[in-house]
Coordinates of C-alpha atoms in Angstrom, one line a residue:
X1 CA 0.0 0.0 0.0
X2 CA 0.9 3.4 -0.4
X3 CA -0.4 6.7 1.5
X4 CA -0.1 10.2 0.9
X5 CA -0.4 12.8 3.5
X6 CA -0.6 16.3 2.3
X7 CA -0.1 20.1 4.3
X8 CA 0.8 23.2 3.7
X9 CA -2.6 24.5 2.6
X10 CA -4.9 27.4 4.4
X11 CA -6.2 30.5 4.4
X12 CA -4.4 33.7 3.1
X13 CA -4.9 37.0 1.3
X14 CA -4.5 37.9 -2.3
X15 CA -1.0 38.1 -2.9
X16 CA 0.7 35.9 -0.7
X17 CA 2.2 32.3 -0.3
X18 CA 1.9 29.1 0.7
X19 CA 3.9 26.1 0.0
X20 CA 2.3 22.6 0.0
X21 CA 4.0 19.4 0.7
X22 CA 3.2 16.1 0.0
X23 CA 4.6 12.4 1.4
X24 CA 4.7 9.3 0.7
X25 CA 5.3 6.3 2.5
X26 CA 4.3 2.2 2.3
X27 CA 5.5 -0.2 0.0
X28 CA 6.9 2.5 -2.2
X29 CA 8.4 1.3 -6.2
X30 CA 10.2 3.4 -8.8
X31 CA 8.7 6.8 -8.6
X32 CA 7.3 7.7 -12.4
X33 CA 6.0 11.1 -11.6
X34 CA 4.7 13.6 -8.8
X35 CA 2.3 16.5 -9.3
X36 CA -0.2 18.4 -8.1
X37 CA -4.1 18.8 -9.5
X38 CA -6.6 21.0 -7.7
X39 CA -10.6 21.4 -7.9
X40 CA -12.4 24.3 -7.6
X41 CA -16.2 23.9 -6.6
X42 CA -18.4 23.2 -10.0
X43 CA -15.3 22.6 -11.8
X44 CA -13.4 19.7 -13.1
X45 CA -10.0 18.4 -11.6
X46 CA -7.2 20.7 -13.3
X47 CA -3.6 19.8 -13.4
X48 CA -1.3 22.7 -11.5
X49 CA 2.1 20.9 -12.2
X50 CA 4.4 18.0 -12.3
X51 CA 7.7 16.8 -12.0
X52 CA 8.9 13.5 -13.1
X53 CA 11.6 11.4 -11.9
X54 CA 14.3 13.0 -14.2
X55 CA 13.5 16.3 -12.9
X56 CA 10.9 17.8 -16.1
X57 CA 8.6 19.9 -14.9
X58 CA 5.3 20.8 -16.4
X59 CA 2.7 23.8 -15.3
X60 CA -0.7 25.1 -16.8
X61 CA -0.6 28.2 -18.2
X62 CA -2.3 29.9 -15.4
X63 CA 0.7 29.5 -12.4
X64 CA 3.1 29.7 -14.9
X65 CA 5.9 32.2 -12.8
X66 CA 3.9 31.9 -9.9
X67 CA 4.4 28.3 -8.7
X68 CA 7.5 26.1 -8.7
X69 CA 7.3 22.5 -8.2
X70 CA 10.2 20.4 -6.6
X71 CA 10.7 17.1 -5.1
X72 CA 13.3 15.4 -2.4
X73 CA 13.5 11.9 -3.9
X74 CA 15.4 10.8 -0.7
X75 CA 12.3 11.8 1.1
X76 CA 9.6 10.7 -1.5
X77 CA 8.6 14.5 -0.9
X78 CA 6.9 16.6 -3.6
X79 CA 6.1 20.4 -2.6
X80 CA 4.4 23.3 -4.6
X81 CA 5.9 26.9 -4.0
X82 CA 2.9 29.0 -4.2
X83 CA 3.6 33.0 -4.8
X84 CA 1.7 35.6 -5.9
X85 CA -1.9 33.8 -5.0
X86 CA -4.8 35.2 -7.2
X87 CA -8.6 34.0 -5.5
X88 CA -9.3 31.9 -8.8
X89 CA -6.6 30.0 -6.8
X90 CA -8.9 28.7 -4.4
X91 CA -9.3 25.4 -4.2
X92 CA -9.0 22.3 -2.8
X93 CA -5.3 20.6 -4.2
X94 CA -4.6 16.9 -4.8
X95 CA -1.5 15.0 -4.7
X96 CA -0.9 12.6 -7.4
X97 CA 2.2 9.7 -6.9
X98 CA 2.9 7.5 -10.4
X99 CA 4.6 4.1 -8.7
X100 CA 4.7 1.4 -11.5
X101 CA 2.4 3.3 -13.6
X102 CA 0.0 3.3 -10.8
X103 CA -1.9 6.8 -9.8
X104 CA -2.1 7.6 -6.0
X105 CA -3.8 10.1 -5.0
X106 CA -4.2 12.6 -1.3
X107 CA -6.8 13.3 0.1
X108 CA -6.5 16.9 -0.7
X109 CA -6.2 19.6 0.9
X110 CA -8.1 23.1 1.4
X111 CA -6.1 26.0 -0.2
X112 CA -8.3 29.4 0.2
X113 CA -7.3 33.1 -1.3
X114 CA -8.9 36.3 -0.1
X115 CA -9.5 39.5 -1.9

C-alpha cells in the first residue's frame, strides 16, 4: 500500500504564499512522476504541475511564474511553491504519486485566497 499525507494549505490573502508538501510512505516502487491537481467547486480536476523522476517539470498556463514545483526523492517528498496567490486560486489541491504506472492520490487539501 501506499499513503499520501498532504499540508501546507490554508487560508491567506491575495497576494501571498503558501507552500504545500506532499509524502509518501508504504511499499513505495520506482517513482514515475509527482504532481499536483486541484478542484475548484463546480469545476473539473485541473492539473497545476508536475515533475517526473528525471526532474521535467510541467505547469498550466495559469501558475506559470507563480508556482514552482520540486521534489526530495530521498524523502519521497513533492512540494508546490505557491507565490503571488490570485482567489481563482482557491481550491482544494490533490496529490498525485505515479509508482509502477499506478496513480495515487491525497486526500487533498483546502487551499483558500482572499481578496
Amino acid at each position: 500500500q501506499v499513503h499520501l499525507v498532504e499540508s501546507g494549505g490554508g487560508l491567506v490573502q491575495a497576494g501571498g504564499s503558501l507552500r504545500l508538501s506532499c509524502a509518501a510512505s508504504g511499499s513505495i516502487g520506482p517513482i514515475n512522476a509527482m504532481g499536483w491537481y486541484r478542484q475548484a467547486p463546480g469545476k473539473q480536476r485541473e492539473l497545476v504541475a508536475t515533475i517526473t523522476s528525471s526532474g521535467s517539470t510541467n505547469y498550466a498556463d495559469s501558475v506559470k511564474g507563480r508556482f514552482a514545483i520540486y521534489r526530495d526523492s530521498a524523502k519521497n517528498t513533492v512540494n508546490l511553491q505557491m507565490n503571488s496567490l490570485k482567489p481563482e486560486d482557491t481550491a482544494v489541491y490533490y496529490c498525485k504519486v505515479i509508482i509502477n504506472l499506478w496513480n495515487y492520490w491525497g486526500q487533498g487539501t483546502q487551499v483558500t485566497v482572499s481578496s
